[in-house]
Amino acid sequence: MNNARRTLVSIAVVMFAAGCGGGGANGGFSPVLLPAAPPAPSSPPPAAPPPAMPLAEKCPTLKGQTLAAGAVAIDDAKVVAASAPQPEYCVVTASFKGSTLRFEARLPTSGWNGKLAFIGGGGFDGQMPTATAAQFSESIFTERYATVGTNGGYDYPGATDLNYFKGEFALDPVKLLDFTQQSEHRALPPGKEVIAQFFGTAPTRSYFEGCSMGGHDAMMQAQRFPEDFDGIVARAPAGNIMGLFMQFNRIAKQVRVSANTLNPAKQTLLADAVLAQCDGLDGVADGIISKPAACTFNATALRCAGGADNGDSCLSDAQIATVNTITSPVATSDGAWSHTGYNFGAENSPKGWGEYIWPQAAFGGASVQGLFSDGFVRSFITRDPLFDTSAWNPDQWLSRMGIIGGMFSAADPDLGRLHARGAKLIMWNGTNDTSVSARDNARYYEQVVSTLGAQKADETVELFLAPGVGHCYGGAGPDKVDLLKAMSTWVEQGVPASAQKLVHRKVDGAGATTMARPMCKYPAYPRYKGVGDVNDAASFDCVS
C-alpha cells in the first residue's frame, strides 16, 4: 500500500470509530464534525499608495509637457499667491506649435469646484484676459472655478499704444481666422486636458463668460460651436460686429468735424432735456432711463434760431445731425448688414457718449469708435493701411464685407443646435452702452424668438438689460450681478435666471450696496411701485 492509500484508510478508520457506538439512547449513528482546517497563511496587505502630491508642488511639473497629441506645448507653470479676490492659483501658459495662438489656464490649488469657466477677451484681443476685470462674475473666484482664456490668436505687447487699434494682425489669414472665430474653440480641448492632468479628472461642467469682444466670442460659441459649452454668458455681446463697425465709422466721420461736436455744456444741455422727457417713464426721476425704447426725444427741440451755433443754450443743425447719427439706424443698400443706433440716456456720461463717441486728446484727437473702425476698415476690409476711412462707403465693399462677415459675424438668430443640445445662453447689456448697442441686442433677441418660437427660445436664451449702465460696467445705474452663478443654477438645477429673483447692485469702494434694481427679463423693465426706498430693489416691479 502506498502512502496515499495508507492515509485514506487511516482517515476512514478514525471516522468510523468516532461515529459508532452508544452515543444515543437507541445506540444510533451520530455524525461528527471534523475540526476546521487551519486557515491558509494570509497575504501581506498591499502597500499604501504614496500620498498625493500637493497641487502647489505639482504645478511646476507641468512645464515642458505637451497637450493635444503634441500640438500644444506648456511653456510655463507656476504658483501665484492668493491676492483678493483671487485664491492661490497654478497659472499655466501654453502655445500651439506653428501658431501665435496661446492660452492661459488658472487652476486653484485647493477647493476646485470641478468646473471650467472659459473667459473671453476684449477689443482686438492680443493679450490674455483676466477674470479680475470688473465685467466678470464674482463666483469665478468665490466658487473656485478653473479658468481658461486665450490671446485671440496673436500677441500685442501694449494695448495703450495707438498702433494697437490698427488691427494689422488681420492681414495674416491664420491670425484673422483665430481672432474672428476659432481661438476659443481650438483652445478648449487642450485647456480641458491640462485641467485633467492637474486635478486627475476632467471638469464636470464647462461655461463661457465674456463681455464686448468677449461677448462676441460668447455668441460665436452659441451659434457655431454649440457643442462646446453647457452654458454661455454674453455680456454686451458684439455679435453684430459688421453693423457695429459700420456705425462706428459713420459716427466717427461725423464728429471729426469740430463744428459737429457738442462741448461739455451742450452735452449737459442735451442730457437734461432727455431726462426731463424720459426719466419719469419708470415712475421715478432718478437720472436713469429704465425704459429707453419709449424715449422718443427729438433733438430739434433744442435747435438754435436759424440753425447756426448761437452758444451753449442750443444746438446747431450740424450738432443735431450728430445726435441723429448716433441714435438712428444704418444699413447697407442690400440689407445684409445693419445697426439700430444707440439709446438716449448717456449724453454727458463719462461711461456713455464721453467714453466712445467724442474725440479725446489721449487718443490723438480721435475717438475710440474712430480708432477701432479705422483699424477694421483698413486691415479687415480694404487691406490698405493708408485708406481714407472718411471716404469709406460700405456699399462699395459688399463682396469683402460678405467674406469677413462670414468669418466674423455672430448674429445668426438660429440657435436650434444650442437648444437641441440643451445648453443655455444669457445675454446682458447696459442700456447706456455706446459701444455695443442694447437696442441692437434687443433686436437680435426678438429675431431668435421669431426663429425658434417662444417656447424653444424661453428654454434656451434670456436677455437682460441693465438700465443706466455703460459698456460692460459703470454708469449711473447698478451694474453688479453674478451671471455665472445664475447660469450654473439654470443648467444644473433647471431654474432659469429670470426665475431666480436676481438683483442689479451698485456698490461703493467698500463693497456696500448703494442702489439696487430687480434684474428684469426683456422686454420687462424695473418700474417704481410709488412707495419705498428708491434705492431698494424691493420698491420696483418688473413690468412690460
Coordinates of C-alpha atoms in Angstrom, one line a residue:
M1 CA 0.0 0.0 0.0
N2 CA 1.5 3.3 -1.0
N3 CA 1.5 6.4 1.3
A4 CA -1.7 7.9 -0.2
R5 CA -3.7 4.7 0.3
R6 CA -2.5 4.4 3.9
T7 CA -3.6 7.9 4.6
L8 CA -7.1 7.4 3.2
V9 CA -7.5 4.1 5.2
S10 CA -6.4 5.8 8.4
I11 CA -8.9 8.6 7.9
A12 CA -11.7 6.2 7.2
V13 CA -10.9 4.2 10.4
V14 CA -10.8 7.2 12.6
M15 CA -14.1 8.5 11.1
F16 CA -15.9 5.2 11.6
A17 CA -14.7 4.6 15.1
A18 CA -15.7 8.0 16.2
G19 CA -19.2 7.7 14.7
C20 CA -20.3 4.3 16.1
G21 CA -21.3 3.1 19.5
G22 CA -23.6 4.2 22.2
G23 CA -23.8 7.8 21.5
G24 CA -27.6 8.0 21.8
A25 CA -30.5 6.2 23.6
N26 CA -31.0 4.0 20.7
G27 CA -27.4 3.5 20.0
G28 CA -27.8 5.2 16.7
F29 CA -25.3 6.8 14.4
S30 CA -24.2 10.4 15.4
P31 CA -22.4 12.4 12.8
V32 CA -19.2 14.0 14.0
L33 CA -17.9 17.3 12.6
L34 CA -14.2 17.4 12.0
P35 CA -12.3 20.4 13.2
A36 CA -11.9 23.1 10.6
A37 CA -8.6 23.1 8.7
P38 CA -6.2 25.8 9.8
P39 CA -6.5 28.9 7.7
A40 CA -4.0 29.4 4.9
P41 CA -1.4 32.0 5.7
S42 CA -2.8 35.4 4.7
S43 CA -1.1 37.5 2.1
P44 CA 0.5 40.7 3.3
P45 CA -1.8 43.8 2.7
P46 CA -0.9 45.8 -0.3
A47 CA 1.3 48.7 0.2
A48 CA -0.5 52.0 0.7
P49 CA -0.3 54.3 -2.3
P50 CA 2.1 57.1 -2.0
P51 CA 0.5 60.3 -0.7
A52 CA -0.8 62.6 -3.5
M53 CA 1.5 65.4 -4.4
P54 CA 0.1 68.7 -3.1
L55 CA -1.2 70.6 -6.1
A56 CA 1.0 73.6 -5.4
E57 CA 4.0 71.2 -5.7
K58 CA 2.5 69.5 -8.8
C59 CA 2.1 72.8 -10.6
P60 CA 5.7 73.4 -11.8
T61 CA 6.0 69.8 -13.0
L62 CA 3.5 70.6 -15.8
K63 CA 6.1 72.9 -17.5
G64 CA 7.5 71.3 -20.6
Q65 CA 4.7 68.8 -21.1
T66 CA 2.7 68.6 -24.3
L67 CA -1.0 68.5 -24.9
A68 CA -3.3 67.7 -27.9
A69 CA -1.0 64.8 -29.1
G70 CA 2.0 67.1 -29.1
A71 CA 0.3 70.0 -30.9
V72 CA 0.4 72.2 -27.8
A73 CA 3.4 72.9 -25.5
I74 CA 3.1 74.0 -21.9
D75 CA 5.5 76.9 -21.8
D76 CA 5.3 77.7 -18.1
A77 CA 3.5 76.6 -15.0
K78 CA 3.9 78.4 -11.7
V79 CA 2.0 79.1 -8.5
V80 CA 0.7 82.6 -8.0
A81 CA 0.0 83.5 -4.4
A82 CA -3.6 84.4 -3.3
S83 CA -4.5 88.1 -3.8
A84 CA -8.0 89.1 -3.1
P85 CA -10.3 88.3 -4.7
Q86 CA -8.2 85.5 -6.2
P87 CA -7.2 82.4 -4.3
E88 CA -3.9 80.8 -4.9
Y89 CA -3.6 79.5 -8.5
C90 CA -1.4 77.4 -10.6
V91 CA -1.0 79.6 -13.7
V92 CA -0.3 77.5 -16.9
T93 CA 0.6 79.1 -20.2
A94 CA 0.6 77.1 -23.4
S95 CA 1.1 77.7 -27.1
F96 CA 0.1 76.0 -30.3
K97 CA 3.1 74.8 -32.3
G98 CA 3.5 76.7 -35.6
S99 CA 1.0 79.3 -34.4
T100 CA 0.9 82.5 -32.4
L101 CA -2.3 81.3 -30.6
R102 CA -1.7 80.9 -26.8
F103 CA -3.9 80.2 -23.9
E104 CA -3.6 80.5 -20.1
A105 CA -5.2 78.3 -17.5
R106 CA -5.6 79.3 -13.9
L107 CA -6.1 76.3 -11.7
P108 CA -6.9 76.7 -8.0
T109 CA -4.5 74.8 -5.8
S110 CA -7.3 74.0 -3.3
G111 CA -11.1 73.8 -3.3
W112 CA -11.7 73.4 -7.0
N113 CA -15.4 73.1 -7.7
G114 CA -14.9 70.7 -10.6
K115 CA -16.0 73.1 -13.2
L116 CA -14.4 75.2 -16.0
A117 CA -15.1 78.9 -16.7
F118 CA -13.7 79.9 -20.1
I119 CA -13.3 83.7 -20.2
G120 CA -13.4 86.0 -23.2
G121 CA -11.1 88.9 -24.1
G122 CA -11.9 92.3 -25.4
G123 CA -11.1 94.9 -28.1
F124 CA -8.8 93.5 -30.7
D125 CA -7.5 90.9 -28.1
G126 CA -3.8 90.3 -28.3
Q127 CA -3.4 89.8 -24.6
M128 CA -4.6 87.2 -22.0
P129 CA -7.8 88.2 -20.3
T130 CA -8.0 88.2 -16.6
A131 CA -11.1 87.3 -14.6
T132 CA -10.4 90.1 -12.1
A133 CA -11.8 92.6 -14.6
A134 CA -15.0 94.3 -13.5
Q135 CA -17.1 92.6 -16.1
F136 CA -16.7 89.1 -14.8
S137 CA -18.8 87.3 -12.2
E138 CA -17.5 87.1 -8.6
S139 CA -18.3 83.4 -8.4
I140 CA -15.3 82.6 -10.7
F141 CA -13.3 83.2 -7.5
T142 CA -15.7 82.6 -4.7
E143 CA -16.6 79.2 -6.1
R144 CA -13.1 78.4 -7.3
Y145 CA -13.6 77.7 -11.0
A146 CA -10.7 76.6 -13.2
T147 CA -10.4 79.3 -15.9
V148 CA -9.0 79.3 -19.4
G149 CA -8.6 82.3 -21.8
T150 CA -6.7 82.9 -25.0
N151 CA -4.8 85.8 -26.6
G152 CA -7.2 85.8 -29.5
G153 CA -4.6 84.2 -31.9
Y154 CA -1.7 86.7 -31.6
D155 CA 0.2 88.8 -29.1
Y156 CA 0.3 92.6 -28.8
P157 CA 2.5 93.9 -26.1
G158 CA 0.7 97.1 -25.2
A159 CA -2.9 97.9 -25.6
T160 CA -2.3 101.5 -24.7
D161 CA -0.2 102.0 -27.8
L162 CA -2.3 103.6 -30.5
N163 CA -0.9 101.2 -33.0
Y164 CA -2.9 98.5 -31.3
F165 CA -6.1 99.9 -32.9
K166 CA -4.7 99.3 -36.4
G167 CA -5.6 95.7 -36.2
E168 CA -2.8 94.7 -38.5
F169 CA -2.8 91.1 -37.3
A170 CA -5.9 90.7 -39.5
L171 CA -3.7 90.9 -42.6
D172 CA -2.5 87.4 -41.7
P173 CA -5.2 84.9 -42.7
V174 CA -4.4 82.4 -39.9
K175 CA -4.4 85.1 -37.2
L176 CA -7.6 86.6 -38.7
L177 CA -9.4 83.2 -38.5
D178 CA -8.2 82.6 -34.9
F179 CA -9.3 86.1 -33.8
T180 CA -12.7 86.1 -35.6
Q181 CA -14.0 82.7 -34.6
Q182 CA -11.5 79.9 -33.8
S183 CA -9.3 80.7 -30.8
E184 CA -11.6 79.6 -28.0
H185 CA -12.8 76.5 -30.0
R186 CA -9.2 75.4 -30.6
A187 CA -8.1 76.1 -27.0
L188 CA -10.9 74.3 -25.3
P189 CA -9.7 70.7 -25.7
P190 CA -6.1 71.2 -24.5
G191 CA -7.5 73.5 -21.8
K192 CA -9.6 70.7 -20.5
E193 CA -6.7 68.3 -20.9
V194 CA -4.4 70.4 -18.7
I195 CA -7.2 70.6 -16.1
A196 CA -7.5 66.8 -16.1
Q197 CA -3.7 66.4 -15.8
F198 CA -3.6 68.7 -12.8
F199 CA -6.6 67.6 -10.9
G200 CA -6.8 64.0 -12.1
T201 CA -10.3 64.4 -13.5
A202 CA -11.9 66.5 -16.3
P203 CA -14.3 69.3 -15.5
T204 CA -17.9 68.2 -15.0
R205 CA -19.3 71.4 -16.5
S206 CA -18.0 73.9 -18.9
Y207 CA -19.2 77.5 -19.0
F208 CA -18.2 80.6 -21.0
E209 CA -18.3 84.3 -19.9
G210 CA -17.2 87.3 -21.8
C211 CA -18.1 91.0 -22.4
S212 CA -17.7 93.2 -25.5
M213 CA -15.5 91.3 -28.0
G214 CA -15.5 88.5 -25.4
G215 CA -19.3 88.8 -25.6
H216 CA -19.0 88.4 -29.4
D217 CA -16.9 85.3 -28.8
A218 CA -19.7 84.0 -26.5
M219 CA -22.2 84.4 -29.2
M220 CA -19.8 82.7 -31.6
Q221 CA -19.8 79.7 -29.3
A222 CA -23.6 79.6 -29.1
Q223 CA -24.1 79.8 -32.8
R224 CA -21.2 78.0 -34.4
F225 CA -19.8 75.7 -31.7
P226 CA -22.9 74.9 -29.5
E227 CA -21.4 71.6 -28.5
D228 CA -18.5 73.2 -26.6
F229 CA -20.2 74.7 -23.5
D230 CA -23.1 73.8 -21.2
G231 CA -23.9 77.5 -20.5
I232 CA -22.8 80.8 -22.1
V233 CA -22.9 84.3 -20.6
A234 CA -22.7 87.0 -23.2
R235 CA -22.3 90.5 -21.6
A236 CA -22.6 93.4 -24.0
P237 CA -22.1 91.0 -26.9
A238 CA -20.7 92.5 -30.1
G239 CA -22.3 89.7 -32.1
N240 CA -23.5 92.1 -34.8
I241 CA -19.9 93.1 -35.4
M242 CA -20.3 94.2 -39.0
G243 CA -23.1 96.5 -38.2
L244 CA -21.2 97.8 -35.2
F245 CA -18.1 98.8 -37.2
M246 CA -20.4 100.4 -39.8
Q247 CA -22.0 102.5 -37.1
F248 CA -18.6 103.3 -35.5
N249 CA -17.3 104.6 -38.9
R250 CA -20.5 106.6 -39.5
I251 CA -20.3 108.4 -36.2
A252 CA -16.5 108.9 -36.3
K253 CA -16.8 110.6 -39.7
Q254 CA -19.4 112.9 -38.3
V255 CA -17.5 114.0 -35.1
R256 CA -14.2 114.5 -36.9
V257 CA -15.5 117.9 -37.9
S258 CA -15.2 120.0 -34.7
A259 CA -18.3 122.1 -35.5
N260 CA -20.4 118.9 -35.4
T261 CA -19.3 118.0 -31.8
L262 CA -21.0 119.0 -28.5
N263 CA -18.9 120.7 -25.9
P264 CA -19.5 119.7 -22.2
A265 CA -22.1 122.4 -21.7
K266 CA -24.1 121.3 -24.7
Q267 CA -23.7 117.7 -23.7
T268 CA -25.3 118.6 -20.3
L269 CA -28.0 120.7 -22.1
L270 CA -28.9 117.6 -24.2
A271 CA -28.8 115.2 -21.3
D272 CA -31.0 117.4 -19.1
A273 CA -33.6 117.7 -21.9
V274 CA -33.6 113.9 -22.5
L275 CA -34.1 113.2 -18.8
A276 CA -36.8 115.8 -18.5
Q277 CA -38.8 113.9 -21.1
C278 CA -37.9 110.3 -20.4
D279 CA -36.6 109.8 -16.9
G280 CA -40.0 109.6 -15.3
L281 CA -41.2 106.8 -17.6
D282 CA -40.3 104.2 -15.0
G283 CA -42.2 106.0 -12.2
V284 CA -39.2 107.8 -10.6
A285 CA -36.9 110.7 -11.6
D286 CA -33.5 109.3 -10.6
G287 CA -31.3 110.1 -13.5
I288 CA -31.8 106.6 -15.1
I289 CA -34.0 105.9 -18.1
S290 CA -35.3 102.4 -17.4
K291 CA -37.5 102.2 -20.5
P292 CA -35.3 103.6 -23.3
A293 CA -37.5 102.1 -26.0
A294 CA -40.2 104.5 -25.1
C295 CA -37.9 107.5 -25.1
T296 CA -38.7 109.3 -28.4
F297 CA -36.7 112.5 -27.8
N298 CA -36.2 114.8 -30.8
A299 CA -33.1 116.9 -30.7
T300 CA -34.7 119.6 -32.9
A301 CA -36.4 120.8 -29.7
L302 CA -33.0 122.3 -28.8
R303 CA -32.4 123.9 -32.2
C304 CA -30.7 127.3 -32.2
A305 CA -32.6 130.0 -34.0
G306 CA -31.7 129.9 -37.7
G307 CA -29.7 126.7 -37.2
A308 CA -26.3 128.3 -36.6
D309 CA -24.4 127.8 -33.4
N310 CA -25.6 130.6 -31.1
G311 CA -23.9 129.4 -27.8
D312 CA -24.4 126.8 -25.2
S313 CA -28.1 127.2 -24.7
C314 CA -29.0 125.4 -28.0
L315 CA -27.8 123.0 -30.7
S316 CA -26.8 123.9 -34.2
D317 CA -28.2 122.0 -37.2
A318 CA -24.8 120.3 -37.5
Q319 CA -24.9 119.2 -33.9
I320 CA -28.5 118.0 -34.2
A321 CA -27.3 115.9 -37.2
T322 CA -24.6 114.4 -34.9
V323 CA -27.2 113.5 -32.3
N324 CA -29.4 111.9 -35.0
T325 CA -26.4 110.0 -36.4
I326 CA -25.7 108.5 -33.0
T327 CA -29.2 107.4 -32.3
S328 CA -30.5 106.4 -35.7
P329 CA -30.1 103.1 -37.7
V330 CA -27.8 102.5 -40.6
A331 CA -27.8 99.7 -43.2
T332 CA -26.1 98.6 -46.4
S333 CA -28.2 99.0 -49.6
D334 CA -28.7 95.2 -49.9
G335 CA -29.8 95.0 -46.2
A336 CA -27.2 92.4 -45.4
W337 CA -25.6 94.5 -42.6
S338 CA -27.3 97.0 -40.4
H339 CA -27.2 98.6 -36.9
T340 CA -30.0 100.1 -34.8
G341 CA -28.2 103.1 -33.4
Y342 CA -27.8 103.9 -29.7
N343 CA -30.2 104.8 -26.9
F344 CA -30.6 108.2 -25.3
G345 CA -29.6 108.5 -21.7
A346 CA -25.8 108.8 -21.6
E347 CA -25.1 112.1 -23.4
N348 CA -22.8 113.6 -20.7
S349 CA -21.7 110.4 -19.0
P350 CA -18.0 109.5 -19.0
K351 CA -19.2 105.9 -19.3
G352 CA -21.5 106.8 -22.2
W353 CA -21.0 109.2 -25.1
G354 CA -17.9 110.5 -23.5
E355 CA -16.1 107.2 -23.4
Y356 CA -16.6 106.1 -27.0
I357 CA -18.1 108.8 -29.2
W358 CA -16.3 112.1 -28.6
P359 CA -12.7 112.8 -29.7
Q360 CA -10.2 112.6 -26.9
A361 CA -6.8 114.2 -26.5
A362 CA -5.4 111.0 -25.0
F363 CA -6.1 109.3 -28.4
G364 CA -4.5 111.9 -30.5
G365 CA -7.8 113.7 -31.1
A366 CA -9.6 110.6 -32.3
S367 CA -12.5 108.8 -30.7
V368 CA -12.4 105.2 -29.5
Q369 CA -15.0 104.4 -32.1
G370 CA -12.9 106.1 -34.8
L371 CA -9.7 104.2 -33.8
F372 CA -11.4 100.8 -33.9
S373 CA -13.4 101.5 -37.1
D374 CA -10.2 102.8 -38.8
G375 CA -8.4 99.6 -38.0
F376 CA -11.4 97.5 -39.1
V377 CA -11.8 99.3 -42.5
R378 CA -8.0 99.3 -43.3
S379 CA -7.0 95.9 -42.0
F380 CA -10.1 93.7 -42.4
I381 CA -11.9 95.2 -45.4
T382 CA -9.7 97.3 -47.7
R383 CA -6.4 95.8 -46.6
D384 CA -4.9 99.2 -47.2
P385 CA -3.1 100.8 -44.3
L386 CA -3.4 104.2 -45.9
F387 CA -7.0 104.0 -46.9
D388 CA -9.0 107.2 -46.2
T389 CA -11.7 106.0 -43.8
S390 CA -13.6 109.2 -44.1
A391 CA -14.4 108.2 -47.6
W392 CA -15.3 104.6 -46.8
N393 CA -18.7 103.5 -48.2
P394 CA -19.8 100.0 -47.2
D395 CA -21.9 99.6 -50.3
Q396 CA -18.7 99.7 -52.4
W397 CA -17.2 96.8 -50.4
L398 CA -20.1 94.4 -50.2
S399 CA -18.2 91.4 -51.5
R400 CA -15.4 91.8 -49.0
M401 CA -18.0 92.6 -46.3
G402 CA -19.6 89.3 -47.1
I403 CA -16.2 87.4 -46.8
I404 CA -15.3 89.0 -43.4
G405 CA -18.9 88.8 -42.2
G406 CA -18.9 85.1 -43.0
M407 CA -16.0 84.6 -40.6
F408 CA -16.7 87.4 -38.0
S409 CA -20.4 87.9 -37.7
A410 CA -22.1 86.2 -34.7
A411 CA -25.6 87.5 -35.4
D412 CA -27.3 84.3 -36.6
P413 CA -30.7 84.0 -34.8
D414 CA -31.0 80.3 -35.4
L415 CA -30.0 78.8 -32.1
G416 CA -31.6 75.4 -32.9
R417 CA -28.5 73.4 -32.3
L418 CA -27.9 75.1 -29.0
H419 CA -31.5 74.2 -28.0
A420 CA -31.1 70.6 -29.2
R421 CA -28.0 70.2 -27.0
G422 CA -29.9 71.6 -24.0
A423 CA -27.3 74.3 -23.5
K424 CA -28.3 77.8 -22.3
L425 CA -27.4 81.4 -23.2
I426 CA -27.8 84.5 -21.1
M427 CA -27.4 87.9 -22.9
W428 CA -26.9 91.1 -20.9
N429 CA -26.4 94.7 -21.9
G430 CA -26.3 98.1 -20.3
T431 CA -28.9 100.5 -21.8
N432 CA -26.4 103.4 -21.8
D433 CA -23.7 101.4 -23.7
T434 CA -22.3 103.4 -26.6
S435 CA -20.0 100.7 -27.8
V436 CA -22.4 97.7 -28.0
S437 CA -26.0 98.9 -28.5
A438 CA -28.6 97.4 -26.1
R439 CA -31.1 98.3 -28.8
D440 CA -29.2 96.2 -31.3
N441 CA -29.1 93.1 -29.0
A442 CA -32.8 93.5 -28.2
R443 CA -33.4 93.3 -31.9
Y444 CA -31.3 90.1 -32.1
Y445 CA -33.2 88.5 -29.2
E446 CA -36.5 89.2 -30.9
Q447 CA -35.2 87.6 -34.1
V448 CA -34.2 84.5 -32.0
V449 CA -37.8 84.3 -30.6
S450 CA -39.2 84.6 -34.1
T451 CA -36.9 81.9 -35.5
L452 CA -37.2 79.3 -32.7
G453 CA -40.6 80.1 -31.5
A454 CA -41.4 81.4 -28.0
Q455 CA -41.2 78.1 -26.1
K456 CA -37.9 76.9 -27.5
A457 CA -36.5 80.4 -27.1
D458 CA -37.5 80.5 -23.4
E459 CA -35.8 77.2 -22.9
T460 CA -32.6 78.4 -24.4
V461 CA -31.9 82.1 -24.1
E462 CA -32.8 85.1 -21.9
L463 CA -31.9 88.7 -22.4
F464 CA -31.5 91.2 -19.5
L465 CA -31.0 95.0 -19.9
A466 CA -29.3 97.0 -17.1
P467 CA -30.8 100.5 -17.0
G468 CA -28.3 103.3 -16.9
V469 CA -25.2 101.0 -17.2
G470 CA -22.5 101.8 -19.7
H471 CA -20.2 99.4 -21.6
C472 CA -19.8 96.2 -19.6
Y473 CA -20.0 98.1 -16.3
G474 CA -20.2 101.6 -14.8
G475 CA -22.5 104.5 -15.4
A476 CA -25.4 105.8 -13.4
G477 CA -27.2 102.5 -12.9
P478 CA -26.5 99.4 -10.8
D479 CA -24.2 97.1 -12.7
K480 CA -23.2 94.2 -10.4
V481 CA -24.8 90.8 -10.9
D482 CA -23.3 87.3 -10.8
L483 CA -24.4 85.9 -14.1
L484 CA -22.1 82.9 -14.0
K485 CA -23.8 81.7 -10.8
A486 CA -27.2 82.4 -12.4
M487 CA -26.2 80.3 -15.4
S488 CA -24.9 77.4 -13.3
T489 CA -28.2 77.3 -11.4
W490 CA -30.1 77.3 -14.7
V491 CA -28.0 74.5 -16.2
E492 CA -27.6 72.3 -13.0
Q493 CA -30.9 72.9 -11.3
G494 CA -33.2 73.8 -14.2
V495 CA -34.2 77.2 -12.8
P496 CA -33.9 80.0 -15.5
A497 CA -32.2 83.2 -14.5
S498 CA -35.5 85.1 -14.8
A499 CA -37.0 82.9 -12.0
Q500 CA -34.1 83.4 -9.6
K501 CA -35.2 86.9 -8.4
L502 CA -31.8 88.4 -9.3
V503 CA -30.8 92.0 -8.5
H504 CA -28.5 94.5 -10.1
R505 CA -26.4 96.3 -7.4
K506 CA -24.3 99.4 -7.4
V507 CA -21.6 99.3 -4.8
D508 CA -19.2 101.8 -3.3
G509 CA -15.5 101.5 -2.8
A510 CA -16.0 99.4 0.4
G511 CA -18.3 97.0 -1.4
A512 CA -21.5 98.2 0.2
T513 CA -24.7 98.3 -1.9
T514 CA -25.8 101.9 -2.6
M515 CA -28.5 101.2 -5.2
A516 CA -30.4 98.1 -6.4
R517 CA -32.9 97.2 -9.0
P518 CA -34.5 93.9 -9.9
M519 CA -33.0 92.2 -13.0
C520 CA -35.8 92.0 -15.5
K521 CA -36.1 89.7 -18.4
Y522 CA -36.5 91.6 -21.7
P523 CA -38.9 93.2 -22.6
A524 CA -39.8 93.9 -19.0
Y525 CA -38.1 96.8 -17.1
P526 CA -38.0 97.9 -13.4
R527 CA -40.8 100.3 -12.6
Y528 CA -41.1 102.1 -9.2
K529 CA -44.1 101.0 -7.2
G530 CA -44.6 104.5 -5.9
V531 CA -43.7 103.8 -2.3
G532 CA -40.5 102.7 -0.6
D533 CA -36.8 103.5 -0.8
V534 CA -35.9 104.3 -4.5
N535 CA -32.5 102.6 -4.0
D536 CA -34.1 99.3 -2.8
A537 CA -34.9 96.7 -5.4
A538 CA -38.0 95.7 -3.4
S539 CA -39.5 99.1 -4.3
F540 CA -39.6 98.1 -8.0
D541 CA -41.6 95.6 -10.1
C542 CA -40.6 94.1 -13.4
V543 CA -43.3 95.2 -15.9
S544 CA -43.6 95.0 -19.7

